[in-house]
Coordinates of C-alpha atoms and ligand atoms in Angstrom, one line a residue:
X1084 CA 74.1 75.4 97.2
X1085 CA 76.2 78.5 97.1
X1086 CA 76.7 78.7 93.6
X1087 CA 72.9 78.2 93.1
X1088 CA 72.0 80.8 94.8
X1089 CA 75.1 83.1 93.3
X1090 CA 73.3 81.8 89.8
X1091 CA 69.5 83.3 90.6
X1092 CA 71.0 86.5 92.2
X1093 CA 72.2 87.0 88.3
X1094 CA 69.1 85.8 86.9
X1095 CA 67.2 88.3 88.9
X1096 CA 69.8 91.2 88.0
X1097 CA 69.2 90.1 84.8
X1098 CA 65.5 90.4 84.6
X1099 CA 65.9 93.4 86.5
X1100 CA 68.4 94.8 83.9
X1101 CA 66.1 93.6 81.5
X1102 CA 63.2 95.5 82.5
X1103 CA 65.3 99.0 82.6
X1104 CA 65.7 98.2 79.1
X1105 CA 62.3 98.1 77.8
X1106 CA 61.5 101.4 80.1
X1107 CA 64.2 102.9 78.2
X1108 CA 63.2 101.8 74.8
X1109 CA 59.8 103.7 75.4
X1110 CA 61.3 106.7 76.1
X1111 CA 63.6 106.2 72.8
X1112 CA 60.3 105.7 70.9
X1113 CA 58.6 108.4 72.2
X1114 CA 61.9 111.0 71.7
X1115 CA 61.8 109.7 68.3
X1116 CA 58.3 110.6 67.4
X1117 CA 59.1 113.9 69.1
X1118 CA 62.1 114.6 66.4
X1119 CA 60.6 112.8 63.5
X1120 CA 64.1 111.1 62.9
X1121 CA 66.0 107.7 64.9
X1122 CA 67.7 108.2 67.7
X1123 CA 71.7 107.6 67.3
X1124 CA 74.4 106.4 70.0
X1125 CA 78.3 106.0 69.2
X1126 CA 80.4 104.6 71.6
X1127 CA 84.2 105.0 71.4
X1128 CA 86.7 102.4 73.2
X1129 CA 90.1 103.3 74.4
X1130 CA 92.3 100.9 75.2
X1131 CA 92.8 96.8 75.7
X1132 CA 91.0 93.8 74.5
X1133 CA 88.8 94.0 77.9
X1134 CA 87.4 97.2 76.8
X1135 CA 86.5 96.3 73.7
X1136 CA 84.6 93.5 75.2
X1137 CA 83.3 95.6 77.5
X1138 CA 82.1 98.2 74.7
X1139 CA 80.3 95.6 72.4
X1140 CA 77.9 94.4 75.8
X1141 CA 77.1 98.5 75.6
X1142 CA 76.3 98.6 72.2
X1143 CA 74.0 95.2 72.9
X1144 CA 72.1 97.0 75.4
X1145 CA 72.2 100.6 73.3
X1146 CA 70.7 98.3 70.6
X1147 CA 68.1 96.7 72.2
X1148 CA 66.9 99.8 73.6
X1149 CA 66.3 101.0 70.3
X1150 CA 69.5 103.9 69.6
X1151 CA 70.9 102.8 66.0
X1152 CA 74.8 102.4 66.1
X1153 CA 76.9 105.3 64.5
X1154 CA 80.5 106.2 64.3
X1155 CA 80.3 109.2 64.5
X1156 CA 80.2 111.6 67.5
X1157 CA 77.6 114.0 66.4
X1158 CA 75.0 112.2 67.4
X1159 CA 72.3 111.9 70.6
X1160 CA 74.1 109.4 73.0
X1161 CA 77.7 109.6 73.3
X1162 CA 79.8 106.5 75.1
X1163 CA 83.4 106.6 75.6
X1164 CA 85.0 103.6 77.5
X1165 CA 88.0 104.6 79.0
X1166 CA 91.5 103.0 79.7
X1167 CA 94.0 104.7 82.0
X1168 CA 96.5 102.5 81.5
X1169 CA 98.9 105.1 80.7
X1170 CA 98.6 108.6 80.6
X1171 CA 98.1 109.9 76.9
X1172 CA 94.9 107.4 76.9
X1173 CA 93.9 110.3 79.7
X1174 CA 94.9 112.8 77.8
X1175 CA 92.7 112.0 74.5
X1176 CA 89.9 111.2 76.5
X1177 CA 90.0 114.8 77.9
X1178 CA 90.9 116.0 74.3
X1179 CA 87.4 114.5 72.9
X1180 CA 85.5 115.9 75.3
X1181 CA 86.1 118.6 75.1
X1182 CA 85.0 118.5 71.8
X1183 CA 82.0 116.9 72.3
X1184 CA 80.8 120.7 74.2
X1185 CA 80.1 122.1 70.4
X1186 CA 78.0 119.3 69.4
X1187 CA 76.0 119.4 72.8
X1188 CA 75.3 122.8 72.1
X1189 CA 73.8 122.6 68.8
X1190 CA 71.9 119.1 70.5
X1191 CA 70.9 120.1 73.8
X1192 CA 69.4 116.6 74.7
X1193 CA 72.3 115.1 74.0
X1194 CA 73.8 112.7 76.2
X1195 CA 77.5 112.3 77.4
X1196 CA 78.5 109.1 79.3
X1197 CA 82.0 107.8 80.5
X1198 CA 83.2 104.5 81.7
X1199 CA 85.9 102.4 81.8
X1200 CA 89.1 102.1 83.6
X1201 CA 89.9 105.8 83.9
X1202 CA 86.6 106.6 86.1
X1203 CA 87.4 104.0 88.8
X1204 CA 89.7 107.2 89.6
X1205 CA 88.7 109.6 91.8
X1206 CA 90.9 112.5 90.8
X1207 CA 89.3 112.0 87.7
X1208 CA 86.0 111.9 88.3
X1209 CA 86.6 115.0 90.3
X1210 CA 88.4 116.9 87.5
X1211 CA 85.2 116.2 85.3
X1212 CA 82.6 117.3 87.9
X1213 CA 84.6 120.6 88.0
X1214 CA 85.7 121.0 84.4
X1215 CA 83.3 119.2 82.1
X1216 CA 79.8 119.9 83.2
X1217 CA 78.2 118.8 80.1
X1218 CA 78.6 114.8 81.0
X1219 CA 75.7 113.2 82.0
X1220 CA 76.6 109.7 83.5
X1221 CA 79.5 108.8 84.9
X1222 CA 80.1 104.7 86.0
X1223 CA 82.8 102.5 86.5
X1224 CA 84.2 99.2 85.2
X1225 CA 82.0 96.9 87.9
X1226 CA 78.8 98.0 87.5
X1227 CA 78.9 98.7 83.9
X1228 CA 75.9 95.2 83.1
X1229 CA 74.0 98.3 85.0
X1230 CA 74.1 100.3 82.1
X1231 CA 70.1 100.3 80.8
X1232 CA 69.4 101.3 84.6
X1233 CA 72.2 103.8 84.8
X1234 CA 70.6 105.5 81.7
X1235 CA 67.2 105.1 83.0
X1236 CA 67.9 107.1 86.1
X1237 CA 70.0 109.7 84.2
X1238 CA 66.9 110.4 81.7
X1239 CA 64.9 111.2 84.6
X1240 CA 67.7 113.2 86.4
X1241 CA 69.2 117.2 85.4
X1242 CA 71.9 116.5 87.0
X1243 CA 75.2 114.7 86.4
X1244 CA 74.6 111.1 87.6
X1245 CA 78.0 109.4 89.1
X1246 CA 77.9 105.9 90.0
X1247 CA 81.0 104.0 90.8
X1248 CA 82.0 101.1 92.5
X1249 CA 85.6 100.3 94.3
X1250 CA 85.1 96.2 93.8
X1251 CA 82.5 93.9 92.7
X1252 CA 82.3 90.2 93.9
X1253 CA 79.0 89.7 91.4
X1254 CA 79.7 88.6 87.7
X1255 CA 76.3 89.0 85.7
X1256 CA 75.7 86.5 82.8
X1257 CA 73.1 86.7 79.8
X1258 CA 72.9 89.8 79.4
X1259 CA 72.8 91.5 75.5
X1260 CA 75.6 92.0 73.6
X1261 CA 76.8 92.8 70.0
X1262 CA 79.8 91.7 68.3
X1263 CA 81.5 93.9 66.5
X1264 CA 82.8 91.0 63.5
X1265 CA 80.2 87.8 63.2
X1266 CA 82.6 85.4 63.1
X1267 CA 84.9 85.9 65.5
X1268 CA 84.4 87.2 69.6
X1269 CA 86.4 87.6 72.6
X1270 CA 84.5 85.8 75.9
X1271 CA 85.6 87.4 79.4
X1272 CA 86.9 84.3 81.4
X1273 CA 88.1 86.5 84.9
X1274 CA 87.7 90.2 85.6
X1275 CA 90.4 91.8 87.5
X1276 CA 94.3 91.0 88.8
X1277 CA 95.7 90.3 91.8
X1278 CA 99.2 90.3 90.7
X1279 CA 99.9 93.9 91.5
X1280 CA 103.1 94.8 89.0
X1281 CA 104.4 98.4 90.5
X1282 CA 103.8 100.2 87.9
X1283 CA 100.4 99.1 86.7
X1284 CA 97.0 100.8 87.7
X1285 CA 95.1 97.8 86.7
X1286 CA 94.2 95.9 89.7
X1287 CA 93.3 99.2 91.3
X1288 CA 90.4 100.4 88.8
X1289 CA 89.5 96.6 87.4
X1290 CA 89.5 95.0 91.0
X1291 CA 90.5 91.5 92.7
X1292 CA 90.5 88.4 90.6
X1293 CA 87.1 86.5 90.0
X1294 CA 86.6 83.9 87.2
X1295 CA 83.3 83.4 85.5
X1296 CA 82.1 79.4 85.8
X1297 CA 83.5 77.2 83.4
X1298 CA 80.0 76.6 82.6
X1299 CA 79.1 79.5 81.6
X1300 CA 81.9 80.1 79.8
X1301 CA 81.2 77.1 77.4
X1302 CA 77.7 77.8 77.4
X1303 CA 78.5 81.5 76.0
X1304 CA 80.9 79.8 73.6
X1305 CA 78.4 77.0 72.2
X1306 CA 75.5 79.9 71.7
X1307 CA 78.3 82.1 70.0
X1308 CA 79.5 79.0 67.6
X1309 CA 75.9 78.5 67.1
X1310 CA 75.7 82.0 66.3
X1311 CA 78.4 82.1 62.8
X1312 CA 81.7 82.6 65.2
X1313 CA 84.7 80.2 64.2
X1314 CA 87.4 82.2 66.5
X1315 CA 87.0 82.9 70.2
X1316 CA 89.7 85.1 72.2
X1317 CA 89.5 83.9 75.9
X1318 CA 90.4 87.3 77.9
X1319 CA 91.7 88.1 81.5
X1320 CA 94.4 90.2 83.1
X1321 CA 96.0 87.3 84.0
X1322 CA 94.8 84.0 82.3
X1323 CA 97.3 81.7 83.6
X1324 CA 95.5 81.9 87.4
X1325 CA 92.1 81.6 86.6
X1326 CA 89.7 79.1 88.5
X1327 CA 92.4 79.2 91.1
X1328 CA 88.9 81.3 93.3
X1329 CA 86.2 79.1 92.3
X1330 CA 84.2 76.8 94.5
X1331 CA 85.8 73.6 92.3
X1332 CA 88.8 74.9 90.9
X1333 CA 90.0 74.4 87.6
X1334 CA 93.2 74.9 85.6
X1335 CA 93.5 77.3 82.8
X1336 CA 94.5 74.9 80.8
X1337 CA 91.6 72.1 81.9
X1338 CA 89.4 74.9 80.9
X1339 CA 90.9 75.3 77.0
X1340 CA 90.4 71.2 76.9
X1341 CA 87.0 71.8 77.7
X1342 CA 86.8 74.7 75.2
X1343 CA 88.6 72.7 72.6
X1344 CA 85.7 70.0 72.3
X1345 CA 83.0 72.6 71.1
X1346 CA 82.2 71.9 67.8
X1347 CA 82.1 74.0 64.9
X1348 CA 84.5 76.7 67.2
X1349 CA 87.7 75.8 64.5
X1350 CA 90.1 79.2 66.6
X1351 CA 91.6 79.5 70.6
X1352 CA 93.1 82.0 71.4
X1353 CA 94.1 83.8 75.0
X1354 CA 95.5 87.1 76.4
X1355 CA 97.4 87.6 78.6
X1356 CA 99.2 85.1 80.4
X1357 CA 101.7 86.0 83.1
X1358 CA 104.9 84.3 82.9
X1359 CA 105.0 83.3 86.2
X1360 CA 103.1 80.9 86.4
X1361 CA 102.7 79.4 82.5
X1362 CA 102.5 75.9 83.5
X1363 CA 103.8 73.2 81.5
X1364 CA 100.8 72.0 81.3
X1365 CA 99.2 74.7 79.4
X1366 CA 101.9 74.2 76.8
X1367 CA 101.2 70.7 76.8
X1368 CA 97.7 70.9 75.8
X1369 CA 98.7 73.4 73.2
X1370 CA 100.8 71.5 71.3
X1371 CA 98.3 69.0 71.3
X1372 CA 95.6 70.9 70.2
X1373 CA 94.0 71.2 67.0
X1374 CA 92.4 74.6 67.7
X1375 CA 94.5 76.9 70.1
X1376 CA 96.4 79.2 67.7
X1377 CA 100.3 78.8 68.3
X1378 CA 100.7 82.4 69.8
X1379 CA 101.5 83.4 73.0
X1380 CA 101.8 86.9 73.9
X1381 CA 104.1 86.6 76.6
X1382 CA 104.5 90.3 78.1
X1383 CA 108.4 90.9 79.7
X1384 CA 108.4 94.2 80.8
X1385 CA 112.1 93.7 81.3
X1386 CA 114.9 91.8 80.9
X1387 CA 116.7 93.3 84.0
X1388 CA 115.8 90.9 87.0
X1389 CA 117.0 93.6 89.0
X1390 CA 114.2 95.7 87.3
X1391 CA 112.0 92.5 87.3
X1392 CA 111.9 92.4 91.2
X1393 CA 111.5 96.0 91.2
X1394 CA 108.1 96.2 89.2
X1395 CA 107.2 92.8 91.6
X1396 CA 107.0 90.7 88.8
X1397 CA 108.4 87.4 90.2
X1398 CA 110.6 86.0 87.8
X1399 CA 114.1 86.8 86.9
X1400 CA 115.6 86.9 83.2
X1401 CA 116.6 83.6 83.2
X1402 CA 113.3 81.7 84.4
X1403 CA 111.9 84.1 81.5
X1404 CA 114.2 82.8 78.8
X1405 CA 113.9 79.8 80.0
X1406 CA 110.0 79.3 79.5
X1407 CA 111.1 81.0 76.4
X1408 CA 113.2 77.7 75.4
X1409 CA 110.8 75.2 77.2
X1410 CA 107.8 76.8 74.9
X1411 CA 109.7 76.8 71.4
X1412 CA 110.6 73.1 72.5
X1413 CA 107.4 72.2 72.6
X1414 CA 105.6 74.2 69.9
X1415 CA 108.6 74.8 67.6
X1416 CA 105.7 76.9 65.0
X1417 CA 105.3 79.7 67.9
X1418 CA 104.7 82.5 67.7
X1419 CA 105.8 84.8 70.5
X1420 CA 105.1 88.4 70.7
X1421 CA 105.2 90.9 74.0
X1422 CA 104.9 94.1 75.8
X1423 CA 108.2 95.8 77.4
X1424 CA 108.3 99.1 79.2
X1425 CA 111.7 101.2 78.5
X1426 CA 112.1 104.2 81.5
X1427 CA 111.0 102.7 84.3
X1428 CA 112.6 104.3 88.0
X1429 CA 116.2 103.1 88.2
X1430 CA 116.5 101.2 84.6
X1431 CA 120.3 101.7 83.9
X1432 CA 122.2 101.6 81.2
X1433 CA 122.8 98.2 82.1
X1434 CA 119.3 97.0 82.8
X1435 CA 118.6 98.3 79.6
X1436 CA 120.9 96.2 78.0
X1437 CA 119.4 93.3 79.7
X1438 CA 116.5 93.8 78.2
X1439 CA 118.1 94.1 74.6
X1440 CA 119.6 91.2 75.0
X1441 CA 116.4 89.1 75.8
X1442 CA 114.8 90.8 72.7
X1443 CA 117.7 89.0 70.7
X1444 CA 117.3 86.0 72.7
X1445 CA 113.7 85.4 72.6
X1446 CA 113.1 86.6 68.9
X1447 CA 109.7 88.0 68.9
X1448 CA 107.8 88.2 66.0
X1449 CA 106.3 91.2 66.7
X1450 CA 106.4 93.5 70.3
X1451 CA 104.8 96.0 72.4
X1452 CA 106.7 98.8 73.4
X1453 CA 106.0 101.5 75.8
X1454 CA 107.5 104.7 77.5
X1455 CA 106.7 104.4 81.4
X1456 CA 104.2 106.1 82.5
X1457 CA 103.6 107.2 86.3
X1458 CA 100.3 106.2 87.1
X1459 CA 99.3 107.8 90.6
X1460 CA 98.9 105.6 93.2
X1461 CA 101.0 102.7 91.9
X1462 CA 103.5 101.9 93.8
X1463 CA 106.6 102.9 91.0
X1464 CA 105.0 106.4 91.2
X1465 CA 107.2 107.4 94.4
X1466 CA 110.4 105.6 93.5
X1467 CA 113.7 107.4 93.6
X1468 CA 115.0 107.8 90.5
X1469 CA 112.4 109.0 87.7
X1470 CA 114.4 108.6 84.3
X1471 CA 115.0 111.6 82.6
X1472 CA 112.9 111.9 79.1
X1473 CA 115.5 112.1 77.1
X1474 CA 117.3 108.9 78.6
X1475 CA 114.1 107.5 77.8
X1476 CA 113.6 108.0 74.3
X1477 CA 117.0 107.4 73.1
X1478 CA 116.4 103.8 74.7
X1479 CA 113.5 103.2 73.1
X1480 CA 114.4 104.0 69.9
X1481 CA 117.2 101.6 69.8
X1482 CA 114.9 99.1 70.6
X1483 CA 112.1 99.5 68.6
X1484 CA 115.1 99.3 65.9
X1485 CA 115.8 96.0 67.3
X1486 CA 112.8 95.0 67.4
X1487 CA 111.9 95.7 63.9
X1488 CA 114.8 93.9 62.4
X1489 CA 114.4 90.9 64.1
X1490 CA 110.3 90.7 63.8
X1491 CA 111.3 90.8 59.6
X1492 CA 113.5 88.3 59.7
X1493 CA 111.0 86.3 61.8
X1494 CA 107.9 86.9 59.8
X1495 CA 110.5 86.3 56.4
X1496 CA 110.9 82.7 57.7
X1497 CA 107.1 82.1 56.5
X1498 CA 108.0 82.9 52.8
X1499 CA 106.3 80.7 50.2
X1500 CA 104.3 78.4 52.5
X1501 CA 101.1 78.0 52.2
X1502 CA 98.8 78.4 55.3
X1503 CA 95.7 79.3 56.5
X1504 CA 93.8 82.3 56.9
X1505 CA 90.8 83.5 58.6
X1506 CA 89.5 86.8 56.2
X1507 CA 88.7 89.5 58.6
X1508 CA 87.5 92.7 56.6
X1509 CA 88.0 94.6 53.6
X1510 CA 91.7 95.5 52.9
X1511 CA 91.5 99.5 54.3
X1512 CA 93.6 101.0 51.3
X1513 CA 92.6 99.0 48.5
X1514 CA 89.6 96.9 48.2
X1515 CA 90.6 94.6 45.5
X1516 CA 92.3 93.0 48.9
X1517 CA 90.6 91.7 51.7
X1518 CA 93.3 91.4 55.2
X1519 CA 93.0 88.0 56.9
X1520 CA 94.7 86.5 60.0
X1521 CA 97.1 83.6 60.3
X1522 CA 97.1 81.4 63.5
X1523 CA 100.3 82.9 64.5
X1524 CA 98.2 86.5 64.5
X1525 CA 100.0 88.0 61.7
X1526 CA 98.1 89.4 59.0
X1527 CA 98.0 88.5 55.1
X1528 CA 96.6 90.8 52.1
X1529 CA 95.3 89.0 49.2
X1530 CA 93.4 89.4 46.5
X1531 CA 89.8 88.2 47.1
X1532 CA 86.1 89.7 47.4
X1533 CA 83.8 90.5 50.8
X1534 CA 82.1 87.1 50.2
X1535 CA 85.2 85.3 51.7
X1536 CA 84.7 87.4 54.8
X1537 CA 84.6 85.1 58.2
X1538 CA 86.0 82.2 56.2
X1539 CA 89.0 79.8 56.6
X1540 CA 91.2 79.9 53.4
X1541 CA 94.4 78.3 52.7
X1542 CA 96.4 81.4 51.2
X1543 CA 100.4 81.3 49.7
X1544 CA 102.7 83.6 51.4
X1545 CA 104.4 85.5 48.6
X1546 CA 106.4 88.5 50.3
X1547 CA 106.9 89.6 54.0
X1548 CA 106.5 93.3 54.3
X1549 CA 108.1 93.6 58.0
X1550 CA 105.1 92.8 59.8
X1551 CA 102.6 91.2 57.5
X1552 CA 102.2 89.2 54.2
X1553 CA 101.0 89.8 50.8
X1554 CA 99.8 86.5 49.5
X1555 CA 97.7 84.6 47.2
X1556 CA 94.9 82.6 47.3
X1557 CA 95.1 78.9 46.5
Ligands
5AD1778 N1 103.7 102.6 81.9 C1 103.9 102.1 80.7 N2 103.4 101.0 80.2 C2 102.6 100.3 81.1 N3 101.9 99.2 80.9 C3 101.1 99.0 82.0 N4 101.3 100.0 82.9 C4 102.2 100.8 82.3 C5 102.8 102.0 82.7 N5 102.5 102.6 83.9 C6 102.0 98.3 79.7 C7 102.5 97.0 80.1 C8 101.3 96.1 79.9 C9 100.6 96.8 78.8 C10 99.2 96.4 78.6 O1 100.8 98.1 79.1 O2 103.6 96.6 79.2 O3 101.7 94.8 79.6
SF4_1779 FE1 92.4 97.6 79.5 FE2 94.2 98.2 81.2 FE3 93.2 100.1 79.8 FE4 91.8 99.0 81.7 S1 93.6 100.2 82.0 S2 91.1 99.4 79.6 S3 92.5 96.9 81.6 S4 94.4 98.5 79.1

């Protein structure tokens, strides 16, 4: 009963959202015939996976409402999603901006719009209401299937519109979106995190857990497959707990059995699981599977369990190396890549080492490495014992060298097989090349032409260049 009436709530948001859309597109038409020219919109995404999601269901509505899709930031409608994940994603953000204040100039009906993880802020949102005037619509990461309405209001408003929400219970399905390659798409499976690591913002501007229906999940997937896409990245903060909130729960990993029988989908793959609570399950029904790509990006943060209990992420080295062992047991092709932070408050010397020593345990084939960052309001923010910078940077360069070494000799141990390939894009530097992706996420250049875009090729390893392949097609 519930979920029924949960389900035409949506429905009516959607028809609703819907409507804003056509109002919009009749302005576009008209401001069009004013000019004589199309109407142009760019948006710009900082930050994760989710984002980038996020950004393609903007461009779908941007689309629909009749802006054409440019790259560049000249133009009359100006989107940049936001991540303040760590500070210098801030800092750029202000950087562009402003920027953008010459280009409004010369276009004075230009509009500026930010969203994103960074506006869920409010010492942001205030330092952009006093020191960048020129935006026009400010929103947050809940309310952002609002967006045709949101731009509605702001064409008929002078004035800086800001509309942001602290949490959301509502998910809204069917609305439009674009994708930015045709074969391949990431589908949202659970908005926000619970899990509340010390040093992370995240659960404070993306909200508490809630995961979409398994329904609609496979629903999205099946119109996507019928749609040309081969590869589908599942995405959530937290992957490993969703379903635990809905009305039937389901497993994470009942859900990729479910996912697995589409057919036609031929790619799974998932970010970001927490190592807490990676059931054995889950790598059960990946080694089984046909589909799932062997990689799991399996973020330590530390290796220090002092440091571990510190940043509350409830498991100590060992229960990390551990899974570590339990996973390459089971799926001995893995490939396991991950995110560590060097710096954070009271990392010794020692804890540092910890962390080194997991690196050379766990072998990653590739990793994530980051400078802490003191996010304001987190937790780690106020704890004794800031690391001084240079510390800092002397740490991380001796792992990153670490790191590099051991993610060649991983990425060498592929040498001369043959495996295969889905072809992403043109190769960037030389287009005799075309860059495709390997199951285990690593990339290969070969030589081939655009037609082999979107498709699955077996392709010969030849040479490891640290982190990714030249090969050859066969
Ligand atoms: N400082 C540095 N890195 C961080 N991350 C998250 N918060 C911070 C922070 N405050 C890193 C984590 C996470 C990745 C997405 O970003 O490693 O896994
Ligand atoms: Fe993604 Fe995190 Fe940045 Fe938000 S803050 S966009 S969730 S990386």
């Amino acid at each position: 009963m519930m979920e029924n009436k949960e389900k035409n709530l949506s429905a009516l948001e959607t028809e609703k959202q819907y409507e804003y859309i056509q109002k919009c597109r009749e302005y576009v038409q008209q401001k069009e015939k004013e000019l004589g020219r199309t109407l142009k919109a760019c948006v710009n995404t900082f930050g994760c996976q989710m984002n980038a999601r996020d950004s393609e269901k903007l461009v779908g509505i941007l689309e629909q409402i009749g802006y054409e899709i440019t790259e560049n930031e000249d133009c009359d409608f100006v989107i940049f999603n936001t991540c303040t994940v760590r500070e210098n994603a801030n800092t750029r953000v202000y950087g562009r901006l402003g920027q953008l204040k010459n280009y409004k100039k010369k276009n004075p009906h230009m509009m500026i719009a930010l969203c994103g993880c960074m506006m869920q802020e409010p010492h942001v949102v205030e330092k952009i209401k006093n020191t960048y005037r020129h935006v026009d619509l400010i929103f947050g990461t809940h309310n952002i299937y609002k967006f045709a309405e949101l731009i509605y209001n702001c064409l008929n408003s002078d004035r800086m519109i800001i509309d942001i929400w602290k949490d959301t219970d509502k998910i809204v399905e069917d609305l439009p979106s674009e994708r930015k390659y045709s074969f391949k798409s990431g589908v949202n499976i659970m908005f926000g995190c619970n899990n509340f690591c010390s040093y992370c913002i995240v659960p404070y501007v993306r909200g508490r857990e809630r995961s979409r229906n398994p329904k609609d999940i496979i629903r999205e997937i099946e119109t996507l497959v019928a749609d040309g896409v081969r590869e589908v990245m599942l995405l959530g903060q937290n992957v490993n707990s969703y379903g635990k909130n809905l009305e039937q729960p389901v497993t994470f990993a009942e859900l990729l059995s479910e996912v697995e029988k589409i057919e036609g989908l031929e790619r799974i793959r998932f970010m970001t699981p927490h190592p807490k609570d990676l059931s054995d399950e889950l790598i059960d029904v990946m080694s089984r599977s046909e589909k799932i790509c062997h990689h799991i990006h399996l973020p330590l943060q530390s290796g220090s369990t002092e440091i571990l209990k510190k940043m509350n992420r409830r498991y100590t080295k060992e229960q990390y190396l551990s899974l570590v062992e339990r996973i390459r047991e089971k799926i001995p092709d893995v490939s396991l890549t991950t995110d560590i932070i060097v710096g954070f408050p009271g990392e010794t010397e020692e804890d540092f080492l910890d962390t080194m020593d997991v690196v050379r345990k766990a072998r990653y084939d590739s990793a994530y490495t980051f400078i802490y960052s003191k996010r304001t309001g987190t937790p780690a923010a106020v704890m004794e014992n800031q690391i001084p910078e240079e510390v800092v940077k002397e740490r991380f360069d001796r792992l990153l060298k670490e790191i590099q070494q051991i993610s060649a000799e991983m990425t060498r141990k592929n040498v001369n097989k043959t495996m295969k390939v889905l072809v992403e894009s043109l190769n960037e530097q030389d287009e005799s090349l075309v860059t495709g992706r390997l199951s285990n996420n690593l990339l290969v250049h070969f030589k081939a032409d655009v037609s082999l875009i979107g498709q699955i090729v077996d392709v010969y390893l030849k040479e490891a260049k640290g982190f990714y392949y030249i090969g050859e097609r066969v």
